[in-house]
Amino acid sequence: MTVYFIGAGPGDPELLTLKAARVIGACHVCLYAGSLVPAEVVACAPEEALVMDTAPMTLDETHGVILAAHRRGQDVARVHSGDPSLYGAIAEQIRRLKADGIDYQIIPGVPAYAAAAAALGTELTVPEVAQSIILTRMSMKSTGMPPGETLENFARSGATLAIHLGIRALREIERQLVPHYGAECPVAVIYRVGWPDQMIIRGTLTDVREKVRAAKITRTALILVGPALGDSHGFPDSALYDAAKPHVLRPRAAAKI
């Protein structure tokens, strides 16, 4: 018996990987976070499968279902939104599985920041503008952040920031980031990326809060911040395809035409 932690992607059922769909289709127990994962994602579960929305359940309750499946020798599909390695709350589940001697595997999914960049039609790592992405979150009502993991510390890098769980903290985000990125730094808020009601709001660090308020967005949104989100065309081409710069797969510089 195996518990499969499966990344469902951000919401679009067509972003489920082939492997994830195959495993869900073979498991007779399917637990999915219904507040973040559409029911369509788990529609491929066997007709006779036990399919449960874990949104109203506690960790003890979900683990109890897994233990019962273990006694029956049934594999479990534990379906999470995005990619399970990012804010998937799987670490505490894995701890319990290990304590009970239950095997598990992790099947990755499309993370929200990648789907958001696709929805925006942009690249998050632009040559000589930003070459790093920092994935972080605001603490709000969830567990606190470790010492040193602050927006101010991350902002000093100038990297593209992908901020989760921060839609109710836009005033604080503005306060901490403006000194480092500037008031006119581009911001994109992507609400329920990959869902039919997806919404994209573009703005700057100083005006996006009012735009979000007008749209009445209060949850389930990812915030992207950084100069890479701007419309500037002044950046250089990547050296990867530069004809004058050979590399191991193109050992000789191309002749100029």
Coordinates of C-alpha atoms in Angstrom, one line a residue:
M1 CA 0.0 0.0 0.0
T2 CA 1.3 3.5 -0.9
V3 CA 0.1 7.0 -0.3
Y4 CA 0.7 9.2 -3.4
F5 CA 1.1 12.9 -2.7
I6 CA -0.1 14.4 -6.0
G7 CA 0.3 17.9 -7.3
A8 CA -2.9 18.8 -9.1
G9 CA -1.6 22.1 -10.5
P10 CA -3.2 25.5 -9.8
G11 CA -6.7 24.6 -11.0
D12 CA -6.9 23.8 -14.7
P13 CA -7.7 20.1 -14.9
E14 CA -5.7 19.9 -18.1
L15 CA -2.5 20.8 -16.2
L16 CA -2.6 17.6 -14.3
T17 CA 0.3 15.5 -15.4
L18 CA -0.2 12.2 -17.2
K19 CA 1.4 10.3 -14.3
A20 CA -0.9 12.0 -11.8
A21 CA -4.0 11.2 -13.8
R22 CA -2.9 7.6 -14.1
V23 CA -2.3 7.2 -10.4
I24 CA -5.5 8.9 -9.4
G25 CA -7.3 6.6 -11.8
A26 CA -5.8 3.5 -10.1
C27 CA -6.4 4.5 -6.4
H28 CA -9.5 3.3 -4.6
V29 CA -9.1 6.1 -2.0
C30 CA -8.8 9.7 -3.1
L31 CA -8.4 12.6 -0.7
Y32 CA -8.3 16.1 -2.2
A33 CA -8.3 19.6 -0.9
G34 CA -11.6 20.8 -2.4
S35 CA -11.1 24.4 -1.5
L36 CA -8.1 24.6 -3.8
V37 CA -8.5 21.6 -6.1
P38 CA -11.5 21.4 -8.5
A39 CA -13.6 18.2 -8.4
E40 CA -12.9 17.8 -12.1
V41 CA -9.3 17.0 -11.2
V42 CA -10.2 13.9 -9.4
A43 CA -13.0 12.9 -11.7
C44 CA -10.7 10.3 -13.2
A45 CA -10.8 8.3 -9.9
P46 CA -12.3 4.8 -10.2
E47 CA -16.1 4.8 -10.1
E48 CA -16.1 2.8 -6.9
A49 CA -13.4 4.8 -5.2
L50 CA -13.9 6.6 -1.9
V51 CA -13.4 10.3 -2.8
M52 CA -13.3 12.8 0.0
D53 CA -12.9 16.5 0.2
T54 CA -10.5 17.2 3.0
A55 CA -11.2 20.9 3.3
P56 CA -13.3 20.5 6.5
M57 CA -11.2 17.7 7.9
T58 CA -8.3 17.8 10.5
L59 CA -4.9 16.1 10.1
D60 CA -6.0 13.4 12.5
E61 CA -9.1 12.7 10.4
T62 CA -7.3 12.5 7.1
H63 CA -4.6 10.2 8.6
G64 CA -7.4 8.0 10.1
V65 CA -8.8 7.5 6.5
I66 CA -5.3 6.6 5.4
L67 CA -4.8 4.1 8.2
A68 CA -8.1 2.5 7.3
A69 CA -7.0 2.2 3.7
H70 CA -3.7 0.8 4.8
R71 CA -5.5 -2.0 6.7
R72 CA -7.5 -2.8 3.6
G73 CA -4.3 -2.7 1.4
Q74 CA -5.7 0.1 -0.8
D75 CA -3.5 2.8 -2.3
V76 CA -4.4 6.4 -1.5
A77 CA -4.2 9.4 -3.8
R78 CA -3.6 12.5 -1.6
V79 CA -4.2 15.3 -4.0
H80 CA -2.9 18.8 -3.3
S81 CA -3.0 22.1 -5.3
G82 CA 0.0 23.3 -7.2
D83 CA 3.1 21.3 -6.4
P84 CA 3.2 19.5 -3.1
S85 CA 6.7 20.7 -2.2
L86 CA 5.4 24.3 -1.9
Y87 CA 3.2 25.1 1.0
G88 CA 1.6 21.6 0.6
A89 CA 1.5 20.8 4.3
I90 CA 2.8 17.3 3.4
A91 CA 5.8 17.3 5.9
E92 CA 3.6 16.6 8.9
Q93 CA 1.7 14.0 6.9
I94 CA 4.9 12.3 5.9
R95 CA 6.0 12.3 9.5
R96 CA 3.0 10.3 10.5
L97 CA 3.3 7.9 7.6
K98 CA 6.9 7.2 8.6
A99 CA 5.9 6.6 12.2
D100 CA 3.3 4.1 11.0
G101 CA 5.6 2.4 8.5
I102 CA 3.4 3.4 5.5
D103 CA 5.1 3.9 2.1
Y104 CA 4.6 7.1 0.2
Q105 CA 5.6 8.8 -3.1
I106 CA 5.4 12.4 -4.3
I107 CA 4.2 13.2 -7.8
P108 CA 5.0 16.9 -8.7
G109 CA 2.6 19.3 -10.2
V110 CA 2.6 22.7 -11.9
P111 CA 3.2 25.4 -9.2
A112 CA 1.0 28.4 -9.1
Y113 CA 3.9 30.8 -9.9
A114 CA 4.6 29.0 -13.2
A115 CA 0.9 29.0 -14.2
A116 CA 0.7 32.7 -13.2
A117 CA 3.7 33.6 -15.4
A118 CA 2.0 31.7 -18.3
A119 CA -1.3 33.6 -17.7
L120 CA 0.6 36.9 -17.7
G121 CA 2.5 35.9 -20.9
T122 CA 5.8 36.7 -19.4
E123 CA 9.2 35.4 -18.3
L124 CA 10.1 35.9 -14.6
T125 CA 13.9 35.8 -15.2
V126 CA 14.9 38.5 -17.7
P127 CA 18.6 38.9 -18.6
E128 CA 20.3 41.6 -16.5
V129 CA 16.9 42.5 -14.9
A130 CA 16.2 39.5 -12.6
Q131 CA 17.7 36.1 -12.7
S132 CA 16.2 34.7 -9.4
I133 CA 12.7 34.0 -8.1
I134 CA 12.0 34.0 -4.4
L135 CA 9.0 32.0 -3.3
T136 CA 7.7 33.2 0.0
R137 CA 4.5 34.0 2.0
M138 CA 3.1 36.3 4.6
S139 CA 2.5 34.7 8.0
M140 CA -0.9 36.4 8.7
K141 CA -3.0 33.7 10.6
S142 CA -0.7 30.8 9.6
T143 CA 2.5 29.7 11.3
G144 CA 5.1 32.3 11.7
M145 CA 8.1 32.8 9.4
P146 CA 11.6 31.7 10.5
P147 CA 13.9 34.5 11.7
G148 CA 15.6 36.2 8.7
E149 CA 13.0 35.2 6.2
T150 CA 11.5 38.7 5.8
L151 CA 10.3 40.6 2.8
E152 CA 12.8 43.3 3.5
N153 CA 15.7 40.8 3.4
F154 CA 14.4 39.2 0.2
A155 CA 13.8 42.6 -1.4
R156 CA 17.5 43.5 -1.0
S157 CA 18.3 41.0 -3.7
G158 CA 16.1 42.7 -6.4
A159 CA 14.8 39.3 -7.4
T160 CA 11.3 38.5 -8.7
L161 CA 9.1 37.8 -5.6
A162 CA 6.2 35.3 -5.7
I163 CA 4.2 36.0 -2.5
H164 CA 1.6 33.6 -1.3
L165 CA -1.1 34.2 1.3
G166 CA -0.5 37.9 1.1
I167 CA -3.6 39.4 -0.5
R168 CA -4.8 40.8 2.9
A169 CA -1.4 42.3 3.6
L170 CA -0.8 44.5 0.6
R171 CA -0.3 47.6 2.8
E172 CA 2.5 45.8 4.7
I173 CA 3.9 44.5 1.4
E174 CA 4.0 48.0 0.0
R175 CA 5.6 49.4 3.2
Q176 CA 8.4 46.8 3.2
L177 CA 9.1 46.7 -0.6
V178 CA 8.9 50.3 -1.8
P179 CA 12.3 51.3 -0.2
H180 CA 14.0 48.6 -2.2
Y181 CA 12.0 48.3 -5.5
G182 CA 10.6 51.8 -5.8
A183 CA 7.0 53.0 -5.8
E184 CA 6.5 52.3 -9.5
C185 CA 7.8 48.7 -9.4
P186 CA 5.4 46.4 -11.4
V187 CA 3.1 44.1 -9.5
A188 CA 0.7 41.4 -10.7
V189 CA -2.0 39.8 -8.6
I190 CA -3.4 36.6 -10.1
Y191 CA -6.6 35.4 -8.5
R192 CA -7.5 31.7 -8.8
V193 CA -5.0 31.1 -11.5
G194 CA -6.1 28.3 -13.8
W195 CA -9.8 28.4 -12.7
P196 CA -12.7 29.6 -14.9
D197 CA -13.0 32.7 -12.8
Q198 CA -9.3 33.6 -13.0
M199 CA -8.6 37.3 -12.7
I200 CA -5.4 39.3 -13.3
I201 CA -4.8 42.7 -11.9
R202 CA -1.7 44.7 -12.9
G203 CA -0.4 47.7 -11.1
T204 CA 2.5 49.1 -9.1
L205 CA 3.5 48.7 -5.4
T206 CA 1.6 51.9 -4.6
D207 CA -1.6 51.5 -6.6
V208 CA -2.3 47.7 -6.7
R209 CA -3.9 47.7 -3.3
E210 CA -6.8 49.9 -4.3
K211 CA -7.2 47.9 -7.5
V212 CA -7.5 44.7 -5.5
R213 CA -10.0 46.3 -3.1
A214 CA -12.1 47.4 -6.1
A215 CA -12.1 43.9 -7.5
K216 CA -13.1 42.6 -4.0
I217 CA -10.4 39.9 -3.9
T218 CA -9.7 38.7 -0.4
R219 CA -8.2 35.2 -0.8
T220 CA -6.7 32.6 -3.2
A221 CA -4.4 35.0 -5.0
L222 CA -0.7 35.0 -5.8
I223 CA 1.3 38.3 -5.8
L224 CA 4.2 38.7 -8.2
V225 CA 6.6 41.7 -7.7
G226 CA 9.7 42.8 -9.5
P227 CA 11.1 44.7 -12.5
A228 CA 10.9 41.6 -14.7
L229 CA 7.2 42.2 -14.9
G230 CA 7.7 45.5 -16.6
D231 CA 7.3 46.3 -20.3
S232 CA 10.9 47.4 -20.8
H233 CA 12.6 46.1 -24.0
G234 CA 16.0 47.4 -23.1
F235 CA 17.4 44.1 -21.8
P236 CA 20.0 42.2 -23.7
D237 CA 19.4 38.9 -25.5
S238 CA 20.3 35.8 -23.5
A239 CA 23.8 34.5 -24.2
L240 CA 22.3 31.0 -24.6
Y241 CA 21.4 31.6 -28.3
D242 CA 24.0 34.3 -29.0
A243 CA 25.7 33.3 -32.3
A244 CA 29.0 34.9 -31.1
K245 CA 29.2 32.8 -27.9
P246 CA 29.9 29.1 -28.5
H247 CA 29.1 26.5 -25.9
V248 CA 29.3 22.7 -25.6
L249 CA 26.4 22.1 -28.0
R250 CA 27.5 24.8 -30.4
P251 CA 31.3 24.7 -30.1
R252 CA 32.0 27.2 -32.8
A253 CA 30.8 30.8 -33.1
A254 CA 28.5 31.2 -36.1
A255 CA 29.8 33.3 -38.9
K256 CA 28.2 36.7 -39.3
I257 CA 25.9 36.9 -42.3

